[in-house]
Amino acid sequence: MSARKPYRFATWVLGAVMVVVGLILVVGGGWLIVLRGSGYYLLAGLGLLASGGLLIRGHPAALLLYAMVLLATLTWSLWEVGFDWWQLVPRVALPCVLGIMLLLPWWRRPVASPLGSGALALAVGLTIGVAVVAQFTAPGIIEGRLDPERRAQVINEAQVAGENWPAYGGTNAGTHYSSLDQITPENVGRLQEAWRLRTGDIATSTSPPEITNENTPLKVGDNLFLCTSHSRVIAVSPETGEARWTFDPELSRMGADDFSGWAHMTCRGIAYYDVSDYADRAGSGVATEDGNVGRDDGPVVPRVPSISQTDVMCPRRLFLPTADARLIALDAQSGERCPGFGADGEVDLTRNIGGFAPGGYYATSPPVVTERLVIVGGHVTDNGSTDEPSGVVRAYDVGTGELVWNWDSGNPEATAPIAPEATYTRNSPNVWAPLSVDERLGLVYLPTGNATPDQYGADRDENDETYGAALVALDLATGGVRWRRQFVHHDLWDMDTPAQPVLLDLQTPDGMLSAVIQPTKQGSLYVLDRRTGEPIVPIEEVKAPSGAVEGDFTAATQPRSILNLLPPPLTGSDMWGASPIDQMLCRIQFHSLDYRGQYTPPSLNGSLVYPGNVGVFNWSGVAADPARQAMFTSPNYLAFVSRLIPRDGEDDPEASTSEQGVRPNRGAPYAVELGPFLSILGLPCQAPPWGQVAGIDLGSREVVWQHRNGTTRDSMPFDLPIPLAVGVPALGGPITTAGGVSFLSGTLDQYLRAYDLTSGRELWKARLPAGGQATPMTYRGRDGRQYVVVTAGGHGTFGSRMGDYVVAYALPRDALP
């Protein structure tokens, strides 16, 4: 008997653990049934209670009963999720491990019986077998191929970057496409690090919580230009990364050097201008009156005059938007201020804006530059108050910095420069994302945001409702509205238009159509005629849930493009976790929140927002190949929760310094609490994938392939021997090239990856020293090599590792074609 005592004690301990877990499942499962959720957890809890009790008593029926619990769990799991490995295994893994433990001698001997042992061995074997089979299935994955031979008859050169990368999106068309083809699917595996630069701009205790490194460098001629979080500009050698000059704007005008109270700080990019680019306007690809793209043998007459000859001392210039709301013109060769621009080379963007908290207004995205104009929008901190700066977009003379026109969505007809003592409309919808320009059509395209607060819209006026969450095309010469297309009616979900519009000429049976493609947070890719705003791909008005908070309202329908990557609505079976307990708690949260599909309005109880307000697509946008008429995308799928909090008089609730957490909404009847839908373990409550890559054929308007992208590496409290390829979110956009290779670095795990555009297959990856929350770029160096460069500096609220790196990759010389 004494020899059996250690086994008996081990069995008693395991039985006690099962009883405790069973009690938790019974209590939580009972509450879940009250919420009209699954009854499994209550039944499983009762089964664990009974099995644990029998183990404690040393009764032989314990193994048989637990075998029944495990088989029931397997059956229920298959009924709910089928052979989806990432949903199936978390449901059965811990119950299976418990079954394996019960089969080991330390626990089995005191309660062993042939029937119980055999039944449990069968249940464990079946569970493991099903899990193995599930590894070879891929629900939700689309396997296909883009036509590698398809080529457009005519390619508009304004939509293609080549040896240089002179604008944030490659060109002002925002395609993120390069005609370079040295790197191919066959040789990309030989890419190696060519150089690495550390900028010295690192996050400190005085930095905002959402300090980010989202910069896409520019390459023109013999220089690579980049900006850092604190708005510093560095010019480096494209071939070696050696710094040539640095400019520091010294962000101290608005409150010393402590930026910890700001919502965030970033510099996504700068803009480049070269007067010689406009010396000869003869060319091809001129848009004809019917909206198609034709050819023209004569010169195009400029709509506006070129830069003044008095500014030839600074003919090649960079335009830097700073985090303290200045626009600075720099000589691209020396890094010195251009003295003829504004006052000492800068324009004060706070002029005519009115008061705001430091960091509450500035341009996070680069301006766009045309023959005569530098055009800039501005970020406004979300959900601070109802009295925030205007969302005005301003066009300045590219040579002198003189204000040429201003478009304020709160006063859209008055585009003449504002009077010195006047103030733009407070709180009007802003334009924080990058702009695009078609100079031949004379149009600039503005992706608009919303009047703040985002989740309460009862006080918005007619112009707010007209121009919020839209794409607006302005006349380049005057700033007047030529057309607008709204993507969310009466937006209550922070579904502002977040990405640079993509200007692409689409080949159709009727000829080449001038298109603009707008990626959106809600997952639709709106394809419009860029002359008129009329849909090229149909847009449907779908019925939307009603039931806004008292005093507010919802739109009856919402526009949805038939070309979209919208995920299916969430259900209780989509709830996920590492154990039955956190799975159950996520289900309880899900059934406790208000959720009736996409566009469920915000509520006092708390509403589920899916896709979340980080979006399917965000500022990082998409990459389009005008030659192959294809698109590379990186959709995200994370649910968020918003909860309205009634304001008590003038007292603010304890507010977060970032744009997540509790935001005060001063002046509105409700504050709001925002955040991702997470479990008690800090994992998303919804099942993966949370991030994918997808290829779209723009001719057939089909998603041809779609794969999970990224692993759990760098986002777990400990590293697993093999990171789990669940598909993680990406914040940082893709580029694609004529070589058939696309690049993306924005995933939570620290990698730059290369993909075959034809199939979506991952071809290569390189480990980054920090988070790569930026969009890569590519260029040809003087040594003839094609380089791929990415900023690796992390993101304060995305959770990736912070740093100050810029890294370049190229083929070794012996691998060059």
PDB file of C-alpha atoms in Angstrom, residues 208 228-232 249-254 259 262 264-267 320-328 349-350 356-364 379:
ATOM      1  CA  PRO A 208       4.560  60.299 -26.630  1.00  0.00           C
ATOM      2  CA  THR A 228      12.743  60.603 -38.234  1.00  0.00           C
ATOM      3  CA  SER A 229      10.088  60.680 -35.529  1.00  0.00           C
ATOM      4  CA  HIS A 230      11.293  64.067 -34.246  1.00  0.00           C
ATOM      5  CA  SER A 231      11.118  65.549 -37.775  1.00  0.00           C
ATOM      6  CA  ARG A 232      14.848  65.405 -38.472  1.00  0.00           C
ATOM      7  CA  PRO A 249      14.127  71.563 -36.841  1.00  0.00           C
ATOM      8  CA  GLU A 250      14.482  71.569 -33.031  1.00  0.00           C
ATOM      9  CA  LEU A 251      10.938  70.865 -31.906  1.00  0.00           C
ATOM     10  CA  SER A 252      10.778  73.287 -29.020  1.00  0.00           C
ATOM     11  CA  ARG A 253       8.425  76.073 -30.090  1.00  0.00           C
ATOM     12  CA  MET A 254       5.366  74.612 -28.366  1.00  0.00           C
ATOM     13  CA  PHE A 259       6.393  65.435 -25.553  1.00  0.00           C
ATOM     14  CA  TRP A 262       1.162  64.370 -26.916  1.00  0.00           C
ATOM     15  CA  HIS A 264       1.591  60.604 -30.909  1.00  0.00           C
ATOM     16  CA  MET A 265       4.550  61.705 -33.010  1.00  0.00           C
ATOM     17  CA  THR A 266       5.592  60.503 -36.423  1.00  0.00           C
ATOM     18  CA  CYS A 267       6.993  61.480 -39.808  1.00  0.00           C
ATOM     19  CA  LEU A 320       9.414  68.738 -44.385  1.00  0.00           C
ATOM     20  CA  PRO A 321       6.229  68.791 -42.272  1.00  0.00           C
ATOM     21  CA  THR A 322       7.265  68.994 -38.618  1.00  0.00           C
ATOM     22  CA  ALA A 323       5.569  67.653 -35.504  1.00  0.00           C
ATOM     23  CA  ASP A 324       5.159  71.204 -34.209  1.00  0.00           C
ATOM     24  CA  ALA A 325       3.153  72.240 -37.293  1.00  0.00           C
ATOM     25  CA  ARG A 326       5.665  73.894 -39.605  1.00  0.00           C
ATOM     26  CA  LEU A 327       6.363  73.297 -43.285  1.00  0.00           C
ATOM     27  CA  ILE A 328      10.075  73.756 -43.988  1.00  0.00           C
ATOM     28  CA  LEU A 349       0.898  75.832 -40.292  1.00  0.00           C
ATOM     29  CA  THR A 350      -0.730  77.008 -37.051  1.00  0.00           C
ATOM     30  CA  PHE A 356      -5.038  73.480 -29.685  1.00  0.00           C
ATOM     31  CA  ALA A 357      -3.074  71.324 -27.290  1.00  0.00           C
ATOM     32  CA  PRO A 358       0.607  70.752 -28.230  1.00  0.00           C
ATOM     33  CA  GLY A 359       0.786  67.821 -30.615  1.00  0.00           C
ATOM     34  CA  GLY A 360      -2.916  68.114 -31.400  1.00  0.00           C
ATOM     35  CA  TYR A 361      -2.389  69.388 -34.928  1.00  0.00           C
ATOM     36  CA  TYR A 362       0.374  68.737 -37.468  1.00  0.00           C
ATOM     37  CA  ALA A 363       0.981  66.927 -40.755  1.00  0.00           C
ATOM     38  CA  THR A 364       1.878  63.289 -40.106  1.00  0.00           C
ATOM     39  CA  HIS A 379      -3.698  65.369 -38.429  1.00  0.00           C
TER      40      HIS A 379
END
